[in-house]
Coordinates of C-alpha atoms and ligand atoms in Angstrom, one line a residue:
M277 CA -0.2 102.3 134.7
S278 CA -2.4 99.3 134.4
K279 CA -5.9 99.2 135.8
F280 CA -4.7 96.5 138.2
F281 CA -2.0 98.7 140.0
S282 CA -2.9 99.1 143.6
G283 CA -4.7 102.4 144.1
S284 CA -2.7 103.2 147.2
L285 CA 0.4 103.3 145.0
S286 CA -1.0 105.1 142.0
R287 CA 0.6 108.4 142.9
L288 CA 4.0 107.0 143.6
S289 CA 6.7 108.8 141.6
P290 CA 9.7 106.6 141.4
Y291 CA 13.3 107.6 141.9
T292 CA 15.1 108.8 138.7
P293 CA 18.7 107.5 138.5
G294 CA 21.4 109.5 136.7
E295 CA 21.0 108.8 133.0
Q296 CA 23.2 106.1 131.3
P297 CA 22.8 107.1 127.6
K298 CA 24.3 104.8 125.0
D299 CA 23.9 107.1 121.9
Q300 CA 27.5 108.2 122.1
Q301 CA 30.6 108.0 124.3
Y302 CA 30.2 110.6 127.0
V303 CA 32.7 111.8 129.6
K304 CA 30.4 110.6 132.3
L305 CA 30.4 112.8 135.4
N306 CA 26.7 112.4 136.3
A307 CA 26.2 109.4 138.6
N308 CA 29.1 109.7 141.1
E309 CA 30.6 106.5 139.9
S310 CA 34.3 105.9 140.3
P311 CA 36.5 106.6 137.2
Y312 CA 38.8 103.7 138.3
P313 CA 38.1 100.0 137.9
P314 CA 37.7 97.6 140.9
S315 CA 41.0 96.2 142.3
P316 CA 42.7 93.3 140.5
G317 CA 41.5 90.8 143.1
V318 CA 37.9 91.4 142.3
A319 CA 38.3 90.3 138.7
A320 CA 40.3 87.3 139.9
A321 CA 37.5 86.4 142.4
L322 CA 34.9 86.3 139.6
N323 CA 36.4 83.2 138.0
A324 CA 35.2 80.1 136.2
Q325 CA 34.7 78.2 139.5
E326 CA 32.4 81.0 140.7
A327 CA 30.5 80.9 137.4
A328 CA 30.0 77.1 137.9
N329 CA 28.8 77.8 141.5
L330 CA 26.0 79.9 140.1
R331 CA 23.9 76.8 139.9
L332 CA 23.7 76.8 143.7
Y333 CA 22.0 79.3 145.9
G334 CA 24.4 81.5 147.7
D335 CA 24.9 81.8 151.4
A336 CA 21.8 83.6 152.7
A337 CA 23.6 84.3 156.0
A338 CA 26.4 86.0 154.0
K339 CA 28.9 84.6 156.6
E340 CA 32.1 85.2 154.8
L341 CA 31.3 88.8 153.7
K342 CA 29.9 89.8 157.1
A343 CA 33.1 88.5 158.8
A344 CA 35.3 90.4 156.4
L345 CA 33.3 93.7 156.9
A346 CA 33.2 93.2 160.7
K347 CA 37.0 92.8 160.7
Q348 CA 37.4 95.9 158.5
Y349 CA 35.3 98.1 160.7
G350 CA 36.1 96.7 164.1
V351 CA 32.6 95.4 165.0
G352 CA 31.1 91.9 165.3
P353 CA 29.5 90.0 162.4
E354 CA 26.2 90.4 164.3
N355 CA 26.6 94.1 163.8
V356 CA 26.6 93.9 160.0
F357 CA 23.8 93.7 157.5
V358 CA 24.5 93.2 153.8
A359 CA 22.2 94.5 151.1
N360 CA 21.7 94.6 147.3
G361 CA 23.1 98.1 147.2
S362 CA 22.7 100.6 150.0
D363 CA 19.4 101.6 148.5
E364 CA 18.1 98.3 149.7
A365 CA 19.5 98.8 153.2
L366 CA 17.8 102.2 153.2
N367 CA 14.6 100.7 151.9
F368 CA 14.6 98.1 154.8
A369 CA 15.4 100.8 157.3
F370 CA 12.5 103.0 156.3
L371 CA 10.2 99.9 156.4
S372 CA 11.5 98.8 159.8
Y373 CA 11.8 102.1 161.6
A374 CA 9.5 104.7 160.1
T375 CA 6.1 103.0 159.4
D376 CA 3.3 102.6 161.9
G377 CA 2.8 106.3 162.1
R378 CA 6.2 107.1 163.5
G379 CA 7.3 109.3 160.6
V380 CA 10.8 110.2 159.4
A381 CA 12.7 113.5 159.4
F382 CA 15.2 114.4 156.7
A383 CA 16.5 117.5 154.9
D384 CA 14.8 119.3 152.0
L385 CA 18.0 119.0 150.0
T386 CA 19.3 115.5 150.3
Y387 CA 19.2 112.1 148.6
S388 CA 16.0 112.1 146.5
F389 CA 15.3 108.5 147.2
Y390 CA 14.2 109.2 150.8
P391 CA 10.8 110.8 149.8
V392 CA 10.2 107.9 147.4
F393 CA 10.4 105.4 150.3
C394 CA 7.9 107.7 152.2
D395 CA 5.5 107.6 149.3
L396 CA 5.9 103.8 148.9
Y397 CA 5.2 103.0 152.6
H398 CA 2.9 105.9 153.3
I399 CA 5.3 107.4 155.8
E400 CA 4.8 110.9 157.0
A401 CA 7.9 113.0 156.1
N402 CA 9.1 115.8 158.3
I403 CA 11.2 117.8 155.8
I404 CA 13.6 120.1 157.5
P405 CA 15.1 122.9 155.3
V406 CA 18.9 123.2 155.3
K407 CA 20.2 126.6 156.0
E408 CA 20.7 129.3 153.4
D409 CA 24.3 128.1 152.8
F410 CA 22.9 124.5 152.4
S411 CA 24.5 123.4 155.7
L412 CA 22.5 121.4 158.1
D413 CA 21.9 122.6 161.7
P414 CA 22.2 119.7 164.0
K415 CA 19.9 121.4 166.5
D416 CA 17.0 121.1 164.0
Y417 CA 17.2 117.4 164.6
Y418 CA 17.2 117.4 168.4
G419 CA 14.3 115.7 170.3
L420 CA 12.2 114.9 167.3
H421 CA 10.6 111.6 168.4
Q422 CA 10.8 110.5 164.8
T423 CA 13.2 108.3 162.8
I424 CA 15.9 110.5 161.4
V425 CA 17.8 109.9 158.1
I426 CA 20.9 112.0 157.3
A427 CA 23.2 111.6 154.3
N428 CA 26.6 112.5 155.7
P429 CA 28.3 113.8 153.7
N430 CA 25.2 115.0 152.0
A431 CA 24.1 114.7 148.4
P432 CA 23.8 116.7 146.3
T433 CA 25.3 119.5 148.4
S434 CA 28.6 117.7 149.1
L435 CA 28.7 119.2 152.7
A436 CA 29.4 117.2 155.8
L437 CA 28.6 117.2 159.5
S438 CA 31.4 116.3 161.9
R439 CA 31.2 113.1 163.9
D440 CA 30.6 115.2 167.1
Q441 CA 27.7 116.9 165.4
V442 CA 26.1 113.6 164.5
E443 CA 26.8 112.3 168.0
G444 CA 24.8 115.3 169.3
I445 CA 21.9 114.3 167.2
V446 CA 22.0 110.6 168.2
K447 CA 22.2 111.6 171.9
A448 CA 19.3 114.0 171.6
N449 CA 17.1 111.3 170.2
P450 CA 17.5 108.3 172.5
D451 CA 14.0 106.9 171.6
S452 CA 14.5 107.1 167.8
V453 CA 16.6 105.4 165.3
V454 CA 19.1 107.7 163.6
V455 CA 20.2 106.4 160.1
I456 CA 23.4 107.9 158.8
D457 CA 23.9 107.3 155.0
E458 CA 27.7 107.4 154.5
A459 CA 27.7 106.7 150.8
Y460 CA 30.5 109.3 150.3
V461 CA 32.3 109.1 153.6
D462 CA 35.6 107.8 152.1
F463 CA 36.2 111.1 150.3
G464 CA 37.1 113.1 153.4
G465 CA 34.2 112.8 155.8
E466 CA 34.2 111.5 159.4
S467 CA 32.6 108.1 159.7
C468 CA 30.2 107.4 162.6
V469 CA 30.7 103.6 162.5
A470 CA 32.7 103.7 165.7
L471 CA 29.8 105.4 167.5
T472 CA 27.5 102.4 166.8
R473 CA 29.2 100.6 169.6
A474 CA 28.1 103.2 172.1
Y475 CA 24.6 104.1 170.7
P476 CA 22.0 101.3 170.2
N477 CA 19.8 103.8 168.1
L478 CA 22.5 104.5 165.5
L479 CA 22.5 102.7 162.1
V480 CA 25.3 103.6 159.6
I481 CA 24.9 102.6 156.0
Q482 CA 27.7 102.4 153.5
T483 CA 28.1 101.2 149.9
Y484 CA 30.6 99.7 147.5
S485 CA 29.2 101.8 144.7
K486 CA 31.3 105.0 145.1
S487 CA 34.7 104.6 146.8
R488 CA 35.0 100.9 145.9
S489 CA 34.2 101.2 142.2
M490 CA 31.4 98.6 142.2
A491 CA 28.2 100.4 141.4
G492 CA 27.2 97.6 139.0
A493 CA 27.8 94.8 141.6
R494 CA 25.0 96.2 143.9
L495 CA 26.5 95.9 147.4
G496 CA 25.8 98.0 150.4
Y497 CA 25.9 97.3 154.2
A498 CA 24.5 98.6 157.4
I499 CA 26.4 98.6 160.7
G500 CA 24.7 99.0 164.1
D501 CA 23.5 97.4 167.3
A502 CA 22.8 93.7 166.9
A503 CA 19.1 94.2 167.6
L504 CA 18.8 96.8 164.8
I505 CA 20.6 94.4 162.4
Q506 CA 18.2 91.6 163.4
D507 CA 15.3 93.8 162.4
L508 CA 16.8 94.3 158.9
E509 CA 17.4 90.5 158.7
T510 CA 13.7 90.0 159.5
I511 CA 12.7 92.2 156.6
K512 CA 15.3 90.5 154.3
F513 CA 14.1 87.0 155.1
S514 CA 10.5 88.2 154.6
T515 CA 11.2 89.5 151.1
N516 CA 14.4 88.2 149.5
P517 CA 16.7 85.9 151.6
F518 CA 19.3 85.8 148.8
N519 CA 19.4 89.5 148.4
V520 CA 23.1 89.7 147.6
N521 CA 24.2 87.3 144.8
S522 CA 27.1 84.9 145.3
L523 CA 29.4 86.7 142.7
T524 CA 28.9 90.0 144.4
M525 CA 29.7 88.5 147.8
K526 CA 33.0 87.1 146.5
A527 CA 33.8 90.5 144.9
G528 CA 33.0 92.2 148.1
V529 CA 35.4 90.1 150.2
A530 CA 38.1 90.4 147.6
A531 CA 37.9 94.2 147.6
L532 CA 38.4 94.4 151.3
E533 CA 41.7 92.6 150.9
E534 CA 42.9 95.4 148.7
Q535 CA 41.8 98.4 150.7
D536 CA 45.1 100.2 150.0
Y537 CA 44.2 100.3 146.4
Y538 CA 40.8 102.0 147.1
D539 CA 42.4 104.4 149.6
A540 CA 44.9 105.5 146.9
N541 CA 42.0 106.0 144.5
C542 CA 40.1 108.1 147.0
K543 CA 43.2 110.2 147.6
A544 CA 43.6 110.8 143.9
I545 CA 39.9 111.7 143.5
M546 CA 40.2 114.2 146.4
E547 CA 43.2 115.8 144.8
T548 CA 41.5 116.0 141.5
R549 CA 38.4 117.5 143.2
E550 CA 40.4 120.3 144.8
Y551 CA 42.1 121.0 141.4
T552 CA 38.7 121.1 139.7
A553 CA 37.2 123.3 142.3
G554 CA 40.1 125.7 142.0
E555 CA 39.7 125.9 138.2
L556 CA 35.9 126.4 138.5
R557 CA 36.4 129.2 141.0
K558 CA 38.8 130.9 138.5
L559 CA 35.9 130.7 136.0
G560 CA 33.6 132.5 138.4
F561 CA 31.8 129.6 139.8
A562 CA 30.6 129.3 143.4
V563 CA 31.7 125.9 144.5
L564 CA 30.6 124.3 147.8
P565 CA 33.4 122.9 150.0
S566 CA 33.1 119.2 149.1
K567 CA 33.8 116.1 151.2
T568 CA 32.5 113.8 148.4
N569 CA 33.5 112.6 145.0
F570 CA 31.5 115.4 143.4
L571 CA 31.2 119.2 143.3
F572 CA 28.1 121.3 143.6
A573 CA 28.6 124.5 141.7
K574 CA 26.8 127.4 140.1
K575 CA 27.7 130.6 138.2
D576 CA 25.8 133.7 138.8
G577 CA 23.9 134.8 135.7
M578 CA 24.1 131.4 134.1
D579 CA 21.2 129.0 134.0
G580 CA 22.0 125.6 135.6
A581 CA 20.0 123.7 133.0
A582 CA 21.7 125.6 130.2
I583 CA 25.2 124.6 131.5
Y584 CA 24.0 120.9 131.8
Q585 CA 22.6 121.0 128.2
G586 CA 25.5 122.8 126.7
L587 CA 28.0 120.3 128.2
K588 CA 25.8 117.3 127.1
E589 CA 25.9 118.6 123.5
R590 CA 29.7 118.7 123.8
G591 CA 29.9 115.1 125.1
V592 CA 30.1 115.7 128.8
L593 CA 27.4 114.5 131.2
I594 CA 26.8 116.2 134.6
R595 CA 23.7 116.2 136.7
H596 CA 21.2 118.9 137.0
F597 CA 18.2 118.9 139.4
D598 CA 15.2 120.8 138.4
K599 CA 14.2 121.6 142.0
D600 CA 13.6 124.7 144.1
R601 CA 16.7 126.2 145.7
I602 CA 19.2 124.3 143.6
R603 CA 18.0 125.0 140.0
D604 CA 21.1 127.2 139.4
Y605 CA 23.5 124.4 140.4
N606 CA 25.0 121.4 138.8
R607 CA 26.5 118.3 140.4
I608 CA 29.7 117.3 138.8
T609 CA 31.2 113.9 139.6
I610 CA 35.0 113.9 139.9
G611 CA 36.6 111.6 137.3
T612 CA 40.2 111.3 136.3
K613 CA 42.3 114.4 135.9
E614 CA 42.1 113.9 132.2
Q615 CA 38.3 113.7 132.3
M616 CA 38.2 116.9 134.4
D617 CA 40.4 118.7 131.9
I618 CA 38.0 117.8 129.1
F619 CA 35.1 119.0 131.3
L620 CA 36.9 122.3 132.0
E621 CA 37.8 122.8 128.3
K622 CA 34.2 122.2 127.2
L623 CA 32.9 124.4 129.9
R624 CA 35.3 127.3 128.9
E625 CA 34.0 126.9 125.3
L626 CA 30.5 127.1 126.5
L627 CA 31.0 130.2 128.6
Ligands
PLP1784 C1 24.7 106.6 145.6 C2 24.0 106.8 146.9 C3 23.4 105.7 147.5 C4 23.1 104.4 146.9 O1 24.0 103.6 146.5 P1 23.8 102.1 146.1 O2 24.4 102.1 144.7 O3 22.4 101.7 146.2 O4 24.7 101.4 147.1 C5 22.8 105.9 148.8 N1 22.8 107.1 149.3 C6 23.4 108.2 148.7 C7 23.4 109.5 149.4 C8 24.0 108.0 147.5 O5 24.4 109.1 146.9

């Protein structure tokens, strides 16, 4: 830290992304990326003409992309905000709805970026423990008079609330914004996008990073009442009006034209997930019932960090969180069936 860094930020501990080591080729099951490439239309959209267009600023209003997303989700373009990854949409939501002493409530076991935003903006966090089985009790979130952020399905637990359960929370907090982070919803969860038409306090955030195979493109979006979207636009135009680059916007539109391709990938990933969960259970692992593209699993009597380390030495990367309540667990991204067979083979070797 330099002596010039603002004192109010000196205790900020930044988010740690999943490692991307380049020392060898790993079977990479640690960052919930898709094992499949983007659809063919995406590569076609990133052509020489688009490269030439890079000399110009892109469309700060993101008209084409917003129209395509609006059509896809049955909302109006005024209900869509596009962001440089859903992390940026979350960033703007924390800044818009939780500062000024309002505070924000979220689970103790959830996306570890949420507490970072709280530190960054000096937001008071009301951390609500999930139950013993890691499920979230909707009633814990009723009548809080605070902004609420819920990853649904949740990470790293892989568990999901039903749409009705989320609706209960939204109804029970009419004077607060409820942000539902649906990064993993395409792997078997129930989306709450349709509810945004009925509830002006509900903001749903999704991403191209997981189910649409575009983590490197950095594209996320928020869907909600036009007034909420306007707030996010105000933050965007106060920080970075061209937040989504022109190539990414083209890729984002092209991907929506090939939704069947992504639906088929999600189906394959869900099938491979159930296969992998079955094999892990045969090996004596406790595996949470996942609605995501990853599994959260532990084996009694085995140290979670040791499993992580042993697999890394054998060329397979998974993610371990050195954190209370989940130290015994590992988060395993679902890759192709071939990748999961390598993972299982190395794991058997290790055991
Ligand atoms: C991966 C992830 C995100 C962030 O995705 P972006 O790449 O920034 O779009 C947001 N929330 C959760 C819960 C995630 O797992």
